[in-house]
Coordinates of C-alpha atoms in Angstrom, one line a residue:
X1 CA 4.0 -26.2 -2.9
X2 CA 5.4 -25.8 -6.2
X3 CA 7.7 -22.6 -6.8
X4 CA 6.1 -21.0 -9.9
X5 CA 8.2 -19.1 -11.9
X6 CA 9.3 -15.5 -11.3
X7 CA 7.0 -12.2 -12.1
X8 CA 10.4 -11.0 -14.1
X9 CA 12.1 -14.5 -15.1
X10 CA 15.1 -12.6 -16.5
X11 CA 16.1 -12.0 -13.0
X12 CA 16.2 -7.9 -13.9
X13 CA 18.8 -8.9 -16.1
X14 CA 21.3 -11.2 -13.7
X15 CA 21.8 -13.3 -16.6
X16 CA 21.9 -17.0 -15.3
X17 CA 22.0 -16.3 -11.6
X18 CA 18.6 -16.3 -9.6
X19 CA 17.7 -13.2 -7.3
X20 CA 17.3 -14.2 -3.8
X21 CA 15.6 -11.0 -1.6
X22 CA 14.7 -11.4 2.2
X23 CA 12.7 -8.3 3.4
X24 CA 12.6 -6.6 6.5
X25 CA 9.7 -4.5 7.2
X26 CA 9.2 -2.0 9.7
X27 CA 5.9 -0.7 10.5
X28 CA 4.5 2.1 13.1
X29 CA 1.9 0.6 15.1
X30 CA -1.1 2.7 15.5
X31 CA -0.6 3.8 19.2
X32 CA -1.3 6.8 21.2
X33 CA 1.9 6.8 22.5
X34 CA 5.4 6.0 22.3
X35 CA 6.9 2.4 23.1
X36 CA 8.3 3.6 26.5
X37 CA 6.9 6.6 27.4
X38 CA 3.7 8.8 27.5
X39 CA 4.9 11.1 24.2
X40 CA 2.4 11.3 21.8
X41 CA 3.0 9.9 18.4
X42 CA 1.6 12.5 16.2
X43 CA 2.5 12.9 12.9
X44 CA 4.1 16.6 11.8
X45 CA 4.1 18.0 14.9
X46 CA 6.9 20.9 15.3
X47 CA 10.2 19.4 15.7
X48 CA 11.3 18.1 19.1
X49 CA 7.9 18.8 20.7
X50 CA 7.1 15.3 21.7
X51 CA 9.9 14.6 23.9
X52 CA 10.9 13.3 27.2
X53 CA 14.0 12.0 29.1
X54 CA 12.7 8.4 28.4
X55 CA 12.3 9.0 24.5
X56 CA 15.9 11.0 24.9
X57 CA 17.6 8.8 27.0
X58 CA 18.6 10.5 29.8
X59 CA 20.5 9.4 32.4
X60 CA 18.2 8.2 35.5
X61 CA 15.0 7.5 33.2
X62 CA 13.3 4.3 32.9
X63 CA 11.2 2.4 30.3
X64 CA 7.8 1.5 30.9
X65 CA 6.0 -1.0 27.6
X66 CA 3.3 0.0 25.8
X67 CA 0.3 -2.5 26.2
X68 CA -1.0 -1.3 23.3
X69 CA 2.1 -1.9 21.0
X70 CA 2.4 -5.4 22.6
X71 CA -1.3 -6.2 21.1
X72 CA -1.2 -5.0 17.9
X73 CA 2.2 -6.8 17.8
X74 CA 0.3 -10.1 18.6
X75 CA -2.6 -9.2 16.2
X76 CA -0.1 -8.9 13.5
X77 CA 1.1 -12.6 14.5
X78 CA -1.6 -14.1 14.8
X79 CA -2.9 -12.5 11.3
X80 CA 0.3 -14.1 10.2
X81 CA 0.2 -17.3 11.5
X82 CA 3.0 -17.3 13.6
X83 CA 4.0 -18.9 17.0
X84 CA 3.8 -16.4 19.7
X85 CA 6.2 -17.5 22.6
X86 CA 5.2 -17.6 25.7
X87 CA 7.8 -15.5 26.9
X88 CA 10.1 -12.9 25.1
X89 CA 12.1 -10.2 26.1
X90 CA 13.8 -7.3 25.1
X91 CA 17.4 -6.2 24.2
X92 CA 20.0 -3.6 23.8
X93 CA 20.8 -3.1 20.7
X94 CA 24.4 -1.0 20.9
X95 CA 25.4 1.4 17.8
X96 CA 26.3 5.1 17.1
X97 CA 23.9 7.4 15.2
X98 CA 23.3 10.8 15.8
X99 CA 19.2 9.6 14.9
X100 CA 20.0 7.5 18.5
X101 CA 20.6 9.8 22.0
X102 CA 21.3 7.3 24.1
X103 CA 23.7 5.1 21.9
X104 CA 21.3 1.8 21.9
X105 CA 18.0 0.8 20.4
X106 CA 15.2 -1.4 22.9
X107 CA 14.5 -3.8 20.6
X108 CA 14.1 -7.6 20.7
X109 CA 16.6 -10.1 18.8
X110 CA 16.1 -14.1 18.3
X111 CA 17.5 -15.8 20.7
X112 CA 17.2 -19.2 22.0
X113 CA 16.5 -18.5 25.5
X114 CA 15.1 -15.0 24.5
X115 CA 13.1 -15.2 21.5
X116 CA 11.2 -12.4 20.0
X117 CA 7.4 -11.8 20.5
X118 CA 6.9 -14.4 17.7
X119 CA 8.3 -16.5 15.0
X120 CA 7.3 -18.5 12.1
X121 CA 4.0 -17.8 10.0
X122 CA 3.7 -17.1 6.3
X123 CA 1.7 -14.7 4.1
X124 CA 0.4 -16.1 0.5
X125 CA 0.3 -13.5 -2.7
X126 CA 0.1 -14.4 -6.1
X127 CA 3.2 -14.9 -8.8
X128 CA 2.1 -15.5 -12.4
X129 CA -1.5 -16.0 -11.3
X130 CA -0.6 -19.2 -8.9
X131 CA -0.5 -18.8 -4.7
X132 CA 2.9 -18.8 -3.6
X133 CA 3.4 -18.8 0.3
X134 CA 6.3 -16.6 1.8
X135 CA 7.7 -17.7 5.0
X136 CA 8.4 -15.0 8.0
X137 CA 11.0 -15.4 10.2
X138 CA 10.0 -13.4 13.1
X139 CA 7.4 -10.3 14.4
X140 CA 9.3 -8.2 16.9
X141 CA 8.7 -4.9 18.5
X142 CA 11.3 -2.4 19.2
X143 CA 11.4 1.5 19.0
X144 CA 12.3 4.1 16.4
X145 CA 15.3 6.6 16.5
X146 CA 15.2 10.2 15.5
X147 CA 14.6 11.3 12.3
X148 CA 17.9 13.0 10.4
X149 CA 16.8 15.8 8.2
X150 CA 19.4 16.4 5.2
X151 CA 18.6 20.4 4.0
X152 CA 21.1 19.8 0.9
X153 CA 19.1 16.0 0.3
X154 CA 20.8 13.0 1.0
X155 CA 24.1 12.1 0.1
X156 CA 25.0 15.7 -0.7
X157 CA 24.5 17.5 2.2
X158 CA 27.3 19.5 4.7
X159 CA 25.0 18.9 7.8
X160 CA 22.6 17.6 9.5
X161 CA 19.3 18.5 11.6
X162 CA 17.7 16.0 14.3
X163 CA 13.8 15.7 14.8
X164 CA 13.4 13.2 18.1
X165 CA 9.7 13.8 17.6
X166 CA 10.1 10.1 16.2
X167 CA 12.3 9.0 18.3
X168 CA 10.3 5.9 20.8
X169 CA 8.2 5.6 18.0
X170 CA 6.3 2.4 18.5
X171 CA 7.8 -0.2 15.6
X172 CA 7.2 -3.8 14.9
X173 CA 9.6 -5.2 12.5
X174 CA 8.6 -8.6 10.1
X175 CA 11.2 -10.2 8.8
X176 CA 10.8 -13.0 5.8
X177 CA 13.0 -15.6 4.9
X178 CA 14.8 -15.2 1.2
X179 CA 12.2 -16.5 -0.5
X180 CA 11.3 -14.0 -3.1
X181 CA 13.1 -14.1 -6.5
X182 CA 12.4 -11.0 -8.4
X183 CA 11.7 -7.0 -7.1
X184 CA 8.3 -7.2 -8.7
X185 CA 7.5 -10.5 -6.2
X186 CA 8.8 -7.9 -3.5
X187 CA 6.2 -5.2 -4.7
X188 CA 3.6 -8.2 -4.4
X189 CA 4.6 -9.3 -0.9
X190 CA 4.8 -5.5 0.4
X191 CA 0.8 -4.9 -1.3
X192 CA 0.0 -7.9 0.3
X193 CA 1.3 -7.5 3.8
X194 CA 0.0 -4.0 3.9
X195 CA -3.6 -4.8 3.0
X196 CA -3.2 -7.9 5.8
X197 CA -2.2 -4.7 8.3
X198 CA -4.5 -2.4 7.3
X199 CA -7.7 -4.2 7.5
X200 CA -6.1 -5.8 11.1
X201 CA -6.2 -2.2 12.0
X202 CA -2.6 -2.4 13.5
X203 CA -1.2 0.4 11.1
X204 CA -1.6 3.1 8.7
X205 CA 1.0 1.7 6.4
X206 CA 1.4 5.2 4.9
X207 CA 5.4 5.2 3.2
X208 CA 5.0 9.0 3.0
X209 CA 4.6 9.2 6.5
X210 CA 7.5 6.6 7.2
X211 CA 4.3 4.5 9.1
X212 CA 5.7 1.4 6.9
X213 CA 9.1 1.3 6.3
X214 CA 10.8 -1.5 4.2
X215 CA 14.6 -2.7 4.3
X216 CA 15.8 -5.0 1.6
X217 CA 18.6 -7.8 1.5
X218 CA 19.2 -9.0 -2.2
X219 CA 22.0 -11.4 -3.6
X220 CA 22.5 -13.7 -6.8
X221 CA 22.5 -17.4 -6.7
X222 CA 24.0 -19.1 -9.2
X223 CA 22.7 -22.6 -10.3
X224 CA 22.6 -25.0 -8.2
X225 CA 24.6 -23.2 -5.8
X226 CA 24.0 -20.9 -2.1
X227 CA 23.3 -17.6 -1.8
X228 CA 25.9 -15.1 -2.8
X229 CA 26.9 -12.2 -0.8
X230 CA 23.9 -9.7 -0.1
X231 CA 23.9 -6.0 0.2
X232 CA 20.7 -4.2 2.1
X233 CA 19.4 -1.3 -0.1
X234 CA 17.2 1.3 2.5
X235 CA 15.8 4.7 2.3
X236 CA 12.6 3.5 -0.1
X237 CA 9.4 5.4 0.7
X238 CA 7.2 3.8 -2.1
X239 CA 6.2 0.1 -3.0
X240 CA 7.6 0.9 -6.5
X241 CA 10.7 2.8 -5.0
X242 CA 11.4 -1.0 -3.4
X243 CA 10.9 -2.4 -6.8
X244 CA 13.3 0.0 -8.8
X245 CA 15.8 0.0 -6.6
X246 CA 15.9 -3.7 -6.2
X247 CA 15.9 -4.1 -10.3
X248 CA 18.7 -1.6 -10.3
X249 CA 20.7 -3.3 -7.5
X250 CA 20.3 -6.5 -9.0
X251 CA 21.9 -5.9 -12.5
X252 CA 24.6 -4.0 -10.4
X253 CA 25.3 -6.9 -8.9
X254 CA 25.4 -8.7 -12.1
X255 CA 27.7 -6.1 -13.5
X256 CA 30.1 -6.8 -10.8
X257 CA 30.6 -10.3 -11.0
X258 CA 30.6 -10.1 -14.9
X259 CA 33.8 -7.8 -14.4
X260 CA 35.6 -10.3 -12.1
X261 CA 34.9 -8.3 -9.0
X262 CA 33.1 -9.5 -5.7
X263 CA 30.4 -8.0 -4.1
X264 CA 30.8 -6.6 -1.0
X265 CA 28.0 -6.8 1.8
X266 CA 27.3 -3.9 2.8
X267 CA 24.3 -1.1 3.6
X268 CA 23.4 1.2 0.3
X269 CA 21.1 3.7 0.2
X270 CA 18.3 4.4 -2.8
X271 CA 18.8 7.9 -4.0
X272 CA 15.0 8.3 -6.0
X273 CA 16.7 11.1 -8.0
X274 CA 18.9 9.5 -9.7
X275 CA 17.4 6.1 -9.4
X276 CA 20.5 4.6 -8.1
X277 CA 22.3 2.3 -4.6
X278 CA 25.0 4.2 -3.3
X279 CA 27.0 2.4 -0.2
X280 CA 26.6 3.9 2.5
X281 CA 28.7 1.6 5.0
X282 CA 29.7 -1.7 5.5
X283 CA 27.0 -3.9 6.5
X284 CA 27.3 -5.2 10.7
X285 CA 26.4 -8.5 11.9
X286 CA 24.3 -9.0 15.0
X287 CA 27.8 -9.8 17.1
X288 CA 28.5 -6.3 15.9
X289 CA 25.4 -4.8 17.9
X290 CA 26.7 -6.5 20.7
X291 CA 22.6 -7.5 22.0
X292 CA 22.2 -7.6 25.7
X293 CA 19.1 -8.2 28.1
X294 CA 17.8 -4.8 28.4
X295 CA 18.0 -4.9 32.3
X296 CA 15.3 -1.6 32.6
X297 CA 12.5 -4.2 32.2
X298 CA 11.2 -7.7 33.2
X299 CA 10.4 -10.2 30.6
X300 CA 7.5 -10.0 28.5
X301 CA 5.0 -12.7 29.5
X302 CA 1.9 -13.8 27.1
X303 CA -0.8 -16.0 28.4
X304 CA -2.5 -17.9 26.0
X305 CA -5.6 -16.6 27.3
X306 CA -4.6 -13.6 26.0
X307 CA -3.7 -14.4 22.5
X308 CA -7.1 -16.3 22.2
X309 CA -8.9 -13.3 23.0
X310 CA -6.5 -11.3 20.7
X311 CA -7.5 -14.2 18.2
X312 CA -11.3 -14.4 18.2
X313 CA -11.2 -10.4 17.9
X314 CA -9.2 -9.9 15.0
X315 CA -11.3 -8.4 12.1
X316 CA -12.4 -9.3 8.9
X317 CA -9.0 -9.9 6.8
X318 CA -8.6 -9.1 3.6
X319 CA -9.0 -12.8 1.9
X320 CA -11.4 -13.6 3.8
X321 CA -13.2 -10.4 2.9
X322 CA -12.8 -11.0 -1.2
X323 CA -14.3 -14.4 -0.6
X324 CA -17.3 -13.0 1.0
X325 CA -17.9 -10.1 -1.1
X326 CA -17.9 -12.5 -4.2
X327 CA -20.0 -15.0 -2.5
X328 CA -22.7 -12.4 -0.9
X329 CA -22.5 -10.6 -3.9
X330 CA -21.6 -12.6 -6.9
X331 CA -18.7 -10.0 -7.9
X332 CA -16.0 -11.1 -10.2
X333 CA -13.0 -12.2 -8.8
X334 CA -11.1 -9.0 -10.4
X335 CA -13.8 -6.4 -9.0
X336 CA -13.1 -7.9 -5.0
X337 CA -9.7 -7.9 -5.4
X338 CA -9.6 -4.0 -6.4
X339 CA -12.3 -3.3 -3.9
X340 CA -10.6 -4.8 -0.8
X341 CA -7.2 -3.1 -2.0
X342 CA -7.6 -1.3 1.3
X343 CA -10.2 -1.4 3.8
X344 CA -11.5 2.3 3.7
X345 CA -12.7 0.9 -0.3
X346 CA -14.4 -1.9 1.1
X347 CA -16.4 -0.3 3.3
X348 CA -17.5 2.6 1.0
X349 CA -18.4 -0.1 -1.3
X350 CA -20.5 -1.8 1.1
X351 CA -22.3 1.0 2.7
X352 CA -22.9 2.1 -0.7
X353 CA -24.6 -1.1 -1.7
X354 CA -26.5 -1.7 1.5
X355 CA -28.2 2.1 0.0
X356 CA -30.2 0.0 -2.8
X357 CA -27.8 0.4 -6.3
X358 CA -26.4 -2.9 -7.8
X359 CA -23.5 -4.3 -6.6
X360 CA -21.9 -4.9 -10.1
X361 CA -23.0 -1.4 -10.9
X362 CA -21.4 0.5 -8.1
X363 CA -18.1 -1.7 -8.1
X364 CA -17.7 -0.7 -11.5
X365 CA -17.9 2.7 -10.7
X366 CA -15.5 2.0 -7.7
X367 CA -13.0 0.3 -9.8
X368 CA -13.6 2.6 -12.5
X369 CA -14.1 6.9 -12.4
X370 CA -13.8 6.5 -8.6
X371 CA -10.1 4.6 -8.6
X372 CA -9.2 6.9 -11.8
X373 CA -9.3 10.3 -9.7
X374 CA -8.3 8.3 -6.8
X375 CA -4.8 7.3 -8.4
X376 CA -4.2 10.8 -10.0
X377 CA -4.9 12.9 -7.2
X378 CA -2.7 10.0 -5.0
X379 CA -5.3 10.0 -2.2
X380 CA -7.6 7.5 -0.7
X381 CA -11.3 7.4 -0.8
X382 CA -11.8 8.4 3.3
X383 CA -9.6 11.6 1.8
X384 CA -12.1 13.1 -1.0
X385 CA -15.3 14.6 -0.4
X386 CA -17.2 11.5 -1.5
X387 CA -19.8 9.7 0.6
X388 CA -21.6 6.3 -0.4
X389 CA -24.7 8.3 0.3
X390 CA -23.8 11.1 -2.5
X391 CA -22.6 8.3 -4.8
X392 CA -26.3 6.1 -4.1
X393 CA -27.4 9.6 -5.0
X394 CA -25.4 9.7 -8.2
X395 CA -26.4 6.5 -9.7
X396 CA -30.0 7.3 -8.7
X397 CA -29.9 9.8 -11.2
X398 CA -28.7 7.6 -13.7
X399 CA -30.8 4.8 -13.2
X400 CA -33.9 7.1 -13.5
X401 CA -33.1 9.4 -16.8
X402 CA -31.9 12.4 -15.1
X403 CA -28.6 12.1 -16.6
X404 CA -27.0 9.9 -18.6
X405 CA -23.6 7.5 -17.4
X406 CA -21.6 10.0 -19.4
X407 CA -22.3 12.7 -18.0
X408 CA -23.0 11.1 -14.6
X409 CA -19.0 10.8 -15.1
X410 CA -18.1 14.8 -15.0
X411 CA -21.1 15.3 -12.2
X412 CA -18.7 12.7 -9.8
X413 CA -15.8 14.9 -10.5
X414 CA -17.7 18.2 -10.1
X415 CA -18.7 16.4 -6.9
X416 CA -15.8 15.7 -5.4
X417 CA -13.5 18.6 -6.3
X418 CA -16.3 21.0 -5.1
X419 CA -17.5 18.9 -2.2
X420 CA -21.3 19.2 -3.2
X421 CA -24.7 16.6 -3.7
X422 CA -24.9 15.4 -7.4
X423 CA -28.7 17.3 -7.4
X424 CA -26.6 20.4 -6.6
X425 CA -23.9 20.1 -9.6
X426 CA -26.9 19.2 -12.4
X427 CA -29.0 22.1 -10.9
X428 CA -26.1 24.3 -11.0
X429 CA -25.0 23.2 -15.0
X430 CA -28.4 21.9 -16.4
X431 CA -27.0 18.5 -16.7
X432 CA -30.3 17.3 -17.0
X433 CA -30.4 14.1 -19.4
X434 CA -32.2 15.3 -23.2
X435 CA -34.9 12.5 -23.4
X436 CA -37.4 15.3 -25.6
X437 CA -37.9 13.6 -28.5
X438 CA -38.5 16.9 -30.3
X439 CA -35.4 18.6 -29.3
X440 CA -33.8 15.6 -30.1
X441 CA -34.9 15.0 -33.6
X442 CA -33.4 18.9 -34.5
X443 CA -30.2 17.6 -33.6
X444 CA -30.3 14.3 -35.1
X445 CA -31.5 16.3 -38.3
X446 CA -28.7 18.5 -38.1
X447 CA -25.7 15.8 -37.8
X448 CA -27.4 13.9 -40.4
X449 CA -26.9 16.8 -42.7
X450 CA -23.6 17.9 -41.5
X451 CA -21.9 14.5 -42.0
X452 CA -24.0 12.9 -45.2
X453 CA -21.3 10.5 -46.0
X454 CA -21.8 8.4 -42.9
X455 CA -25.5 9.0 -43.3
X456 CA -25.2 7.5 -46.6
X457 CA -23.6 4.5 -46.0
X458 CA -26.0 3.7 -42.9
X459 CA -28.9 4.3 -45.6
X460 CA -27.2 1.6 -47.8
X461 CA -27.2 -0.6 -44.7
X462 CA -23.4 -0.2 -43.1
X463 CA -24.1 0.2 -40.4
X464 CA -20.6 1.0 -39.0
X465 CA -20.8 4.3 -38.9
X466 CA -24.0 4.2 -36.4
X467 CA -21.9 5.1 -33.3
X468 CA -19.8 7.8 -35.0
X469 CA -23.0 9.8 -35.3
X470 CA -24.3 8.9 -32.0
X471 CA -21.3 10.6 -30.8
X472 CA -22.0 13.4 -32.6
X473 CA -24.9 13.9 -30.9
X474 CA -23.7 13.2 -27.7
X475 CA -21.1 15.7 -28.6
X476 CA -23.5 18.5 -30.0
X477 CA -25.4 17.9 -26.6
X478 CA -22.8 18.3 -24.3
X479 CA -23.4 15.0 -23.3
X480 CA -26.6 15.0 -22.0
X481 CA -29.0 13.5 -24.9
X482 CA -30.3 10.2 -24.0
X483 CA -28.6 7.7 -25.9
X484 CA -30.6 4.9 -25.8
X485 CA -33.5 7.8 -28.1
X486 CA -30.6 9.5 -30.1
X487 CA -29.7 6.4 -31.4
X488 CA -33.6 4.6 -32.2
X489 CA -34.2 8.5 -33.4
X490 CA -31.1 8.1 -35.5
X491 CA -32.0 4.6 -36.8
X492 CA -35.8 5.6 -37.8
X493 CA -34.3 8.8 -40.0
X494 CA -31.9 6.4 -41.8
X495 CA -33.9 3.7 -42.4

């Protein structure tokens, strides 16, 4: 396949170089429990109230795997495309953190004898409208440390507090190979690959609630030539945190070659406030860690039986989803790709439809009002007090007179922020559509006679000025007169 050209072909600025960025993703699997233990994983518990001597790392206690982590791992590879191996195992992973009790992470490594759950694969997004094909290098599960809470922020604080609420966490970590060459084809991949998770129902993918996690290596090529030395930027909590801090590590970079200066490889941190890398410390290689079998548990053995039923359950993903939407429902390419953005919008929009309104009509509101508030308020559509039964309701009301699409508009809002039926909101404001022809021609009198140069023109046939006072009288009505009368009402006093 043909490399098309960078979303940003300037590189974020690097001058002549090309950006090379390898991601490495982790993501909390939706589990119960931890990876090792019975602790629940609950989100904002109390800190250090889901703990054990497992998740601690006591002396004397022992590690028992999660089934449930192990198949959503192989859902994800599978989803991927990637080889599952018969047999993996898991290592320790040695390093000092005051996020890690017992001094060592469980987690898997690639290994020729030991390989991780699974390797290869690749996920497809789109870079100046044409497919482009990312590799991944491996799916592997391991568990989270502690969380480190820094009261003065990070970077500026005198000390800080430890939360092993997370710590066992079940996480699967996706690593790609360096084949993305710009931070907005990052911020492409990371959409894409949460979407792929989200309707395989093997995580939330929430970055406020550290659920998907992303780590990013970046370096500058020049022509012809390999890879220069990488640093990896962490602490991102957004898709567009990823991107910034990419962009902004990418012309550092630049600026440090153009001053004669190397690069060095190390570990920097995003600070969001001041939209800047900041090293933290040098970066390890994997001798560093110094991996060993982890000799608390046995191999991890996968039958193929079991990834072919793991296979013939996975659920409806998301390309496959856009292609049937458009097909079952002759949608525009552009209206499936926003409505399968996440699986909660695809269903709404289907249970909608299956209640009788058109399927163009109701993706439009979907894509439309409905994403508006959705993207203000920074919530998703299982979040707001909106049901496809109250929205059928809505456009039921449109599609019969009652009110008009206008004001059909505030009534969603109304609904929503007040968590009532759209009967209730038009009862409660007399939002009932003005299709009186009576009442209506005293209004179209009046704007004819407040605005008589518009009137004029329309009388000597421009009719330009038509919608102008059509909003009037939208405008005088609060919004409610019917337009399609106003403006034949309009029309037959000009003529």
């Amino acid at each position: 396949m043909e490399k098309p050209e960078p979303m940003d072909p300037t590189g974020a600025g690097t001058g002549t170089r090309e950006v090379v960025i390898g991601l490495e993703i982790h993501v909390q699997l939706l589990t119960a429990s931890k990876m090792f233990c019975g602790c629940a994983t609950e989100f904002g518990a109390p800190p250090n109230t889901l703990v054990c001597p497992v998740c601690l790392g006591l002396p004397g206690s022992l590690p028992v795997l999660n089934r449930r982590a192990v198949e959503l791992g192989l859902r994800t590879a599978v989803a991927l495309g990637c080889r599952v191996h018969p047999r993996s195992r898991f290592h320790r992973k040695n390093y000092y953190y005051p996020d890690l009790a017992k001094n060592y992470q469980i987690s898997q490594y690639e290994y020729a004898d030991h390989p991780p759950l699974a390797t290869g694969g690749v996920l497809e997004i789109h870079v100046g409208g044409r497919p482009w094909r990312v590799a991944i290098r491996r799916v592997h599960l391991e568990e989270d440390t502690a969380r480190l809470v820094h009261p003065a922020g990070t970077g500026g604080a005198s000390s800080s507090l430890v939360d092993y609420n997370r710590s066992g966490v079940p996480l699967m970590e996706i690593v790609t190979e360096p084949d993305l060459r710009s931070p907005g084809e990052a911020r492409e991949f990371l959409n894409a690959l949460r979407r792929l998770l989200q309707f395989a129902e093997v995580s939330s993918c929430r970055m406020e609630e550290g659920t998907l996690r992303c780590d990013a290596n970046l370096s500058l090529q020049p022509p012809g030539g390999p890879p220069g030395v990488r640093t990896e930027v962490k602490n991102m909590n957004s898709v567009r945190a990823v991107e910034r801090a990419l962009a902004f590590e990418a012309v550092r970079q630049r600026e440090v070659l153009a001053r004669g200066e190397a690069v060095v490889q190390e570990t920097r941190h995003w600070d969001e406030r001041r939209s800047v890398t900041f090293a933290s410390r040098s970066k390890e290689e994997a001798e560093d860690y110094r991996y060993f079998p982890e000799p608390d548990l046995v191999p991890l053995d996968v039958d193929a039986a079991w990834v072919a039923a793991i296979r013939k359950a996975l659920p409806e993903l998301p390309a496959a989803r856009r292609d049937r939407l458009i097909a079952t429902f002759g949608l525009p390419a552009y209206d499936a790709d926003l409505i399968t953005a996440t699986p909660a919008m695809a269903n709404f929009f289907e249970e909608t439809v299956a209640l009788g309104p058109h399927p163009k009509v109701v993706a439009n509101w979907l894509s439309g009002v409905v994403a508006a508030y959705l993207n203000e308020h920074a919530v998703e559509i299982d979040q707001i007090a909106l049901t496809p039964a109250r929205l059928s309701a809505l456009l039921r009301l449109v599609d019969d007179g009652t009110v008009s699409g206008r004001t059909a508009k505030d009534i969603l809002v109304e609904m929503i922020t007040h968590d009532q039926e759209p009967e209730a909101v038009v009862e409660a404001r007399g939002l009932q559509q003005i299709s009186d022809e009576a009442t209506l021609r005293v209004v179209v009198d009046k704007v004819i006679a407040d605005h008589p140069g518009p009137a004029a023109e329309i009388r000597a046939g421009k009719v330009r000025a038509l919608p102008f006072l059509v909003g009037q009288i939208m405008r005088a009505t609060a919004g409610r007169a019917n337009p399609e009368a106003a403006n034949r009402l309009l029309r037959e006093r000009l003529s």
